[in-house]
């Protein structure tokens, strides 16, 4: 099982009503939630560890997880409210306004984290859950604590406007990056983590130097590039597609990568450092193809495996 650890929330997406007015429609979402859904749809045995509310939105999230064969059993339930993210779209590009104070997801405490099922072989972390406390500390402790036993992947999916204490966030992120096996960042994330005039390859190498085995960099329509500590550099071009919106694109990419790594046997502590060029290329290809389908649809709606040619 791959265990996805992080936020599950409701994306309030603007849609036109029958009367012609704009209204916000609730859609299950959150970066880590989206990756879990995408993995489940790709046929990967997947679990979700998050703080889930028992309110009507929490029920909607649980139903969505079940519909994509994701096990919500590891999650922690409470009667605190569900996080809401109001989405604004500008030519398909999404920006977010979050309502997260005292939410079920945010208030997840390190002491709430359950013992992991022995079936968990890899863990995925990311999103806004790494920026707000106490849940950020809970996920950081879990990642570091499991890093010598299981493969861990992190996609910080950095939203600068959501970070209240830059120094504290950078310190926590650095701790997690140093313990991760796979780091996925967008080119914008990479520039935020390592501001300056270095090339993309030089910045990726700096992340590898922290201890990662694989660094993946997505570049929007340009596709994605993968770097390994063993010296490989592979790329996959972006696919031409009519973009409806970009919600969930990177999250779906992560799922495609993880699916191939698991199928190839590379998602193990003793194999991830020696991932082959062919496997990494296939992982990038499936990730970009799955993401292209997601951006062609409204909201985060990842494809199922039978929709993909790879």
Short mmCIF file of C-alpha atoms in Angstrom, two decimals:
data_model
loop_
_atom_site.label_atom_id
_atom_site.label_comp_id
_atom_site.label_asym_id
_atom_site.label_seq_id
_atom_site.Cartn_x
_atom_site.Cartn_y
_atom_site.Cartn_z
CA UNK A 1 0.00 0.00 0.00
CA UNK A 2 1.04 3.59 -0.67
CA UNK A 3 -0.10 5.82 2.19
CA UNK A 4 -0.87 9.43 1.25
CA UNK A 5 -0.39 11.76 4.21
CA UNK A 6 -1.77 15.29 4.11
CA UNK A 7 -4.76 17.48 3.47
CA UNK A 8 -8.21 16.54 2.27
CA UNK A 9 -10.42 19.57 1.73
CA UNK A 10 -13.24 20.98 -0.32
CA UNK A 11 -12.43 23.02 -3.41
CA UNK A 12 -15.19 25.59 -3.92
CA UNK A 13 -15.07 25.95 -7.71
CA UNK A 14 -16.94 28.72 -9.57
CA UNK A 15 -19.57 27.49 -11.98
CA UNK A 16 -22.38 29.22 -13.85
CA UNK A 17 -25.87 28.41 -12.62
CA UNK A 18 -28.96 27.90 -14.79
CA UNK A 19 -29.90 31.53 -14.14
CA UNK A 20 -26.54 32.71 -15.46
CA UNK A 21 -25.13 33.72 -12.09
CA UNK A 22 -21.81 32.40 -10.80
CA UNK A 23 -21.84 30.16 -7.74
CA UNK A 24 -19.27 28.09 -5.87
CA UNK A 25 -19.79 24.34 -6.12
CA UNK A 26 -18.10 22.02 -3.56
CA UNK A 27 -15.68 19.46 -5.02
CA UNK A 28 -13.50 17.08 -2.97
CA UNK A 29 -9.87 18.12 -3.24
CA UNK A 30 -6.56 18.96 -1.61
CA UNK A 31 -3.17 18.16 -3.09
CA UNK A 32 -2.57 14.95 -1.15
CA UNK A 33 -6.20 13.86 -1.44
CA UNK A 34 -5.97 14.31 -5.24
CA UNK A 35 -2.86 12.13 -5.40
CA UNK A 36 -4.60 9.44 -3.35
CA UNK A 37 -7.63 9.51 -5.64
CA UNK A 38 -5.42 9.35 -8.73
CA UNK A 39 -3.48 6.40 -7.34
CA UNK A 40 -6.69 4.55 -6.51
CA UNK A 41 -7.99 5.11 -10.03
CA UNK A 42 -4.72 3.80 -11.47
CA UNK A 43 -5.32 0.55 -9.63
CA UNK A 44 -2.73 1.07 -6.89
CA UNK A 45 -3.64 -0.06 -3.38
CA UNK A 46 -3.80 3.26 -1.55
CA UNK A 47 -4.56 4.60 1.91
CA UNK A 48 -5.24 8.14 3.15
CA UNK A 49 -3.99 9.57 6.44
CA UNK A 50 -5.50 12.95 7.20
CA UNK A 51 -7.73 14.71 9.69
CA UNK A 52 -11.30 14.11 8.51
CA UNK A 53 -14.32 15.99 9.78
CA UNK A 54 -17.61 14.30 10.56
CA UNK A 55 -19.44 17.27 8.99
CA UNK A 56 -21.26 17.11 5.63
CA UNK A 57 -18.08 17.97 3.72
CA UNK A 58 -16.11 15.31 5.57
CA UNK A 59 -18.74 12.77 4.55
CA UNK A 60 -18.37 13.96 0.94
CA UNK A 61 -14.60 13.43 1.15
CA UNK A 62 -14.96 9.91 2.59
CA UNK A 63 -17.46 8.96 -0.12
CA UNK A 64 -15.10 10.22 -2.82
CA UNK A 65 -12.20 8.22 -1.40
CA UNK A 66 -14.30 5.06 -1.26
CA UNK A 67 -15.49 5.58 -4.85
CA UNK A 68 -11.85 5.53 -6.02
CA UNK A 69 -10.92 2.53 -3.85
CA UNK A 70 -8.85 4.54 -1.38
CA UNK A 71 -8.82 3.28 2.21
CA UNK A 72 -9.66 6.13 4.59
CA UNK A 73 -9.22 3.84 7.61
CA UNK A 74 -5.90 5.39 8.74
CA UNK A 75 -7.47 8.88 8.94
CA UNK A 76 -8.34 10.58 12.22
CA UNK A 77 -11.96 11.74 12.67
CA UNK A 78 -13.16 14.77 14.62
CA UNK A 79 -16.14 17.13 14.74
CA UNK A 80 -14.01 20.12 13.72
CA UNK A 81 -14.92 21.70 10.35
CA UNK A 82 -13.52 20.75 6.96
CA UNK A 83 -11.03 23.09 5.30
CA UNK A 84 -12.51 25.07 2.38
CA UNK A 85 -10.48 26.38 -0.56
CA UNK A 86 -12.24 28.92 -2.76
CA UNK A 87 -10.82 28.71 -6.28
CA UNK A 88 -10.42 31.57 -8.73
CA UNK A 89 -9.67 30.72 -12.35
CA UNK A 90 -7.83 33.02 -14.73
CA UNK A 91 -7.43 31.50 -18.21
CA UNK A 92 -7.44 28.06 -16.63
CA UNK A 93 -4.84 28.88 -13.96
CA UNK A 94 -6.09 28.35 -10.43
CA UNK A 95 -5.46 30.52 -7.38
CA UNK A 96 -6.85 29.73 -3.94
CA UNK A 97 -8.23 31.41 -0.83
CA UNK A 98 -8.18 29.01 2.12
CA UNK A 99 -10.43 28.86 5.19
CA UNK A 100 -8.50 26.55 7.47
CA UNK A 101 -8.54 27.87 11.03
CA UNK A 102 -9.28 25.19 13.64
CA UNK A 103 -10.12 22.64 10.94
CA UNK A 104 -10.12 18.86 11.30
CA UNK A 105 -7.13 18.59 9.00
CA UNK A 106 -5.08 21.40 10.48
CA UNK A 107 -5.55 20.37 14.10
CA UNK A 108 -4.11 16.89 13.57
CA UNK A 109 -1.52 16.54 16.32
CA UNK A 110 1.65 14.40 16.32
CA UNK A 111 0.10 12.31 19.10
CA UNK A 112 -2.89 11.53 16.84
CA UNK A 113 -0.86 9.65 14.22
CA UNK A 114 -1.81 5.96 14.34
CA UNK A 115 0.54 3.01 14.02
CA UNK A 116 1.05 2.19 10.37
CA UNK A 117 -0.36 -0.91 8.75
CA UNK A 118 2.49 -3.36 7.92
CA UNK A 119 1.20 -3.34 4.33
CA UNK A 120 2.41 0.25 3.86
CA UNK A 121 5.50 0.16 1.63
CA UNK A 122 5.78 3.84 0.78
CA UNK A 123 4.49 7.18 2.05
CA UNK A 124 3.62 10.34 0.15
CA UNK A 125 3.55 13.82 1.74
CA UNK A 126 2.85 17.30 0.48
CA UNK A 127 0.61 20.30 0.07
CA UNK A 128 -0.60 22.98 2.45
CA UNK A 129 -0.59 20.45 5.30
CA UNK A 130 3.19 21.01 5.48
CA UNK A 131 2.73 24.74 6.09
CA UNK A 132 0.30 24.94 9.04
CA UNK A 133 0.61 23.66 12.58
CA UNK A 134 0.12 21.39 14.39
CA UNK A 135 -0.49 19.04 11.43
CA UNK A 136 2.74 20.11 9.70
CA UNK A 137 4.77 18.90 12.66
CA UNK A 138 2.79 15.65 12.75
CA UNK A 139 3.58 14.91 9.11
CA UNK A 140 7.22 15.99 9.44
CA UNK A 141 7.71 13.69 12.42
CA UNK A 142 6.07 10.81 10.56
CA UNK A 143 8.19 11.31 7.44
CA UNK A 144 11.46 11.50 9.34
CA UNK A 145 10.51 8.62 11.60
CA UNK A 146 9.66 6.31 8.69
CA UNK A 147 12.45 7.36 6.33
CA UNK A 148 14.84 4.59 7.35
CA UNK A 149 12.16 1.92 6.91
CA UNK A 150 10.03 2.88 3.90
CA UNK A 151 10.38 4.93 0.72
CA UNK A 152 9.05 8.45 1.25
CA UNK A 153 8.12 11.00 -1.42
CA UNK A 154 7.40 14.68 -0.86
CA UNK A 155 5.82 17.32 -3.08
CA UNK A 156 5.75 20.56 -1.08
CA UNK A 157 3.44 22.23 -3.65
CA UNK A 158 4.44 25.57 -2.16
CA UNK A 159 1.86 28.34 -1.85
CA UNK A 160 3.77 31.37 -0.51
CA UNK A 161 0.57 33.22 0.42
CA UNK A 162 -0.35 30.42 2.80
CA UNK A 163 2.94 30.50 4.71
CA UNK A 164 2.79 32.68 7.81
CA UNK A 165 6.27 32.01 9.23
CA UNK A 166 8.74 31.73 6.39
CA UNK A 167 11.72 30.83 8.57
CA UNK A 168 9.85 28.11 10.45
CA UNK A 169 8.42 26.65 7.25
CA UNK A 170 11.81 26.55 5.53
CA UNK A 171 13.37 24.86 8.55
CA UNK A 172 10.68 22.17 8.60
CA UNK A 173 10.83 21.67 4.83
CA UNK A 174 14.61 21.33 4.92
CA UNK A 175 14.27 18.63 7.59
CA UNK A 176 11.81 16.73 5.42
CA UNK A 177 13.81 17.13 2.21
CA UNK A 178 16.85 15.67 3.94
CA UNK A 179 14.88 12.53 4.82
CA UNK A 180 12.99 12.04 1.55
CA UNK A 181 13.87 9.50 -1.14
CA UNK A 182 11.86 11.20 -3.91
CA UNK A 183 11.34 14.95 -4.15
CA UNK A 184 8.93 16.38 -6.69
CA UNK A 185 8.81 20.13 -7.24
CA UNK A 186 7.48 22.45 -9.90
CA UNK A 187 9.97 24.84 -11.44
CA UNK A 188 8.27 27.60 -9.40
CA UNK A 189 8.67 25.57 -6.18
CA UNK A 190 12.34 25.05 -6.99
CA UNK A 191 12.91 28.78 -7.49
CA UNK A 192 11.22 29.51 -4.16
CA UNK A 193 13.29 26.92 -2.29
CA UNK A 194 16.53 28.00 -3.98
CA UNK A 195 16.21 31.58 -5.21
CA UNK A 196 19.02 32.75 -7.44
CA UNK A 197 20.43 32.45 -10.94
CA UNK A 198 21.43 28.78 -10.86
CA UNK A 199 20.12 26.60 -13.67
CA UNK A 200 17.29 24.14 -13.14
CA UNK A 201 19.78 21.28 -13.20
CA UNK A 202 22.03 22.94 -10.62
CA UNK A 203 19.10 23.52 -8.30
CA UNK A 204 17.91 19.93 -8.71
CA UNK A 205 21.42 18.76 -7.87
CA UNK A 206 21.35 20.87 -4.71
CA UNK A 207 18.20 18.99 -3.63
CA UNK A 208 19.87 15.67 -4.44
CA UNK A 209 22.84 16.72 -2.33
CA UNK A 210 20.52 16.90 0.69
CA UNK A 211 20.03 13.13 0.42
CA UNK A 212 17.27 12.38 -2.09
CA UNK A 213 17.68 9.57 -4.62
CA UNK A 214 15.33 11.12 -7.20
CA UNK A 215 14.29 14.71 -7.92
CA UNK A 216 11.45 15.37 -10.34
CA UNK A 217 10.78 18.85 -11.72
CA UNK A 218 7.54 19.68 -13.56
CA UNK A 219 7.52 22.62 -15.97
CA UNK A 220 3.90 23.02 -16.99
CA UNK A 221 3.44 22.69 -20.74
CA UNK A 222 7.17 21.96 -21.14
CA UNK A 223 6.77 18.59 -19.42
CA UNK A 224 8.95 17.15 -16.67
CA UNK A 225 12.58 16.34 -15.96
CA UNK A 226 13.92 13.67 -13.62
CA UNK A 227 17.35 13.66 -11.97
CA UNK A 228 18.89 10.90 -9.86
CA UNK A 229 21.73 10.77 -7.38
CA UNK A 230 23.35 8.17 -9.65
CA UNK A 231 23.68 10.77 -12.40
CA UNK A 232 20.70 10.09 -14.65
CA UNK A 233 18.77 12.92 -16.30
CA UNK A 234 15.64 12.06 -18.27
CA UNK A 235 12.75 14.15 -19.54
CA UNK A 236 9.23 13.79 -20.85
CA UNK A 237 7.65 16.47 -23.05
CA UNK A 238 4.36 18.11 -22.22
CA UNK A 239 1.39 16.83 -24.24
CA UNK A 240 -0.75 19.18 -26.33
CA UNK A 241 -4.17 19.49 -24.76
CA UNK A 242 -6.95 22.03 -24.43
CA UNK A 243 -6.67 23.22 -20.83
CA UNK A 244 -9.91 23.66 -18.91
CA UNK A 245 -8.10 24.32 -15.63
CA UNK A 246 -4.92 23.20 -13.89
CA UNK A 247 -6.51 22.00 -10.63
CA UNK A 248 -4.91 18.70 -9.60
CA UNK A 249 -2.41 18.49 -12.46
CA UNK A 250 0.73 18.09 -10.36
CA UNK A 251 -1.06 15.80 -7.92
CA UNK A 252 -2.06 13.48 -10.76
CA UNK A 253 1.50 13.53 -12.10
CA UNK A 254 2.71 12.30 -8.71
CA UNK A 255 0.33 9.37 -8.83
CA UNK A 256 1.47 8.33 -12.30
CA UNK A 257 5.09 8.37 -11.19
CA UNK A 258 4.40 6.38 -8.03
CA UNK A 259 2.32 3.82 -9.92
CA UNK A 260 5.16 3.02 -12.34
CA UNK A 261 7.79 2.96 -9.61
CA UNK A 262 5.71 0.49 -7.61
CA UNK A 263 4.95 -1.73 -10.61
CA UNK A 264 8.64 -1.86 -11.54
CA UNK A 265 9.75 -2.83 -8.03
CA UNK A 266 11.69 0.43 -7.62
CA UNK A 267 9.55 1.69 -4.73
CA UNK A 268 11.63 -0.11 -2.10
CA UNK A 269 14.36 1.10 0.26
CA UNK A 270 16.97 -1.10 -1.41
CA UNK A 271 16.01 -0.29 -5.02
CA UNK A 272 14.96 3.35 -5.26
CA UNK A 273 18.56 4.62 -5.32
CA UNK A 274 19.31 2.49 -8.40
CA UNK A 275 16.13 3.22 -10.38
CA UNK A 276 16.83 2.61 -14.07
CA UNK A 277 16.65 5.17 -16.87
CA UNK A 278 13.89 3.15 -18.55
CA UNK A 279 11.76 3.00 -15.40
CA UNK A 280 12.18 6.70 -14.69
CA UNK A 281 11.28 7.55 -18.28
CA UNK A 282 8.12 5.42 -18.07
CA UNK A 283 7.22 7.07 -14.75
CA UNK A 284 7.55 10.56 -16.20
CA UNK A 285 5.60 9.56 -19.31
CA UNK A 286 2.66 8.15 -17.35
CA UNK A 287 2.71 11.11 -14.98
CA UNK A 288 2.58 13.68 -17.77
CA UNK A 289 -0.06 11.76 -19.70
CA UNK A 290 -2.31 11.45 -16.64
CA UNK A 291 -1.82 15.13 -15.79
CA UNK A 292 -2.72 16.14 -19.37
CA UNK A 293 -6.05 14.35 -19.04
CA UNK A 294 -6.72 16.02 -15.68
CA UNK A 295 -6.16 19.55 -17.02
CA UNK A 296 -8.56 18.84 -19.89
CA UNK A 297 -11.36 18.45 -17.33
CA UNK A 298 -12.94 20.82 -14.83
CA UNK A 299 -11.58 20.44 -11.32
CA UNK A 300 -9.36 17.64 -10.05
CA UNK A 301 -10.72 14.63 -11.94
CA UNK A 302 -7.82 12.19 -12.50
CA UNK A 303 -8.10 9.47 -15.14
CA UNK A 304 -8.55 5.78 -14.58
CA UNK A 305 -5.95 3.37 -15.90
CA UNK A 306 -8.04 2.31 -18.89
CA UNK A 307 -8.06 5.94 -20.11
CA UNK A 308 -4.28 5.92 -20.50
CA UNK A 309 -2.28 4.46 -23.36
CA UNK A 310 0.85 3.83 -21.22
#
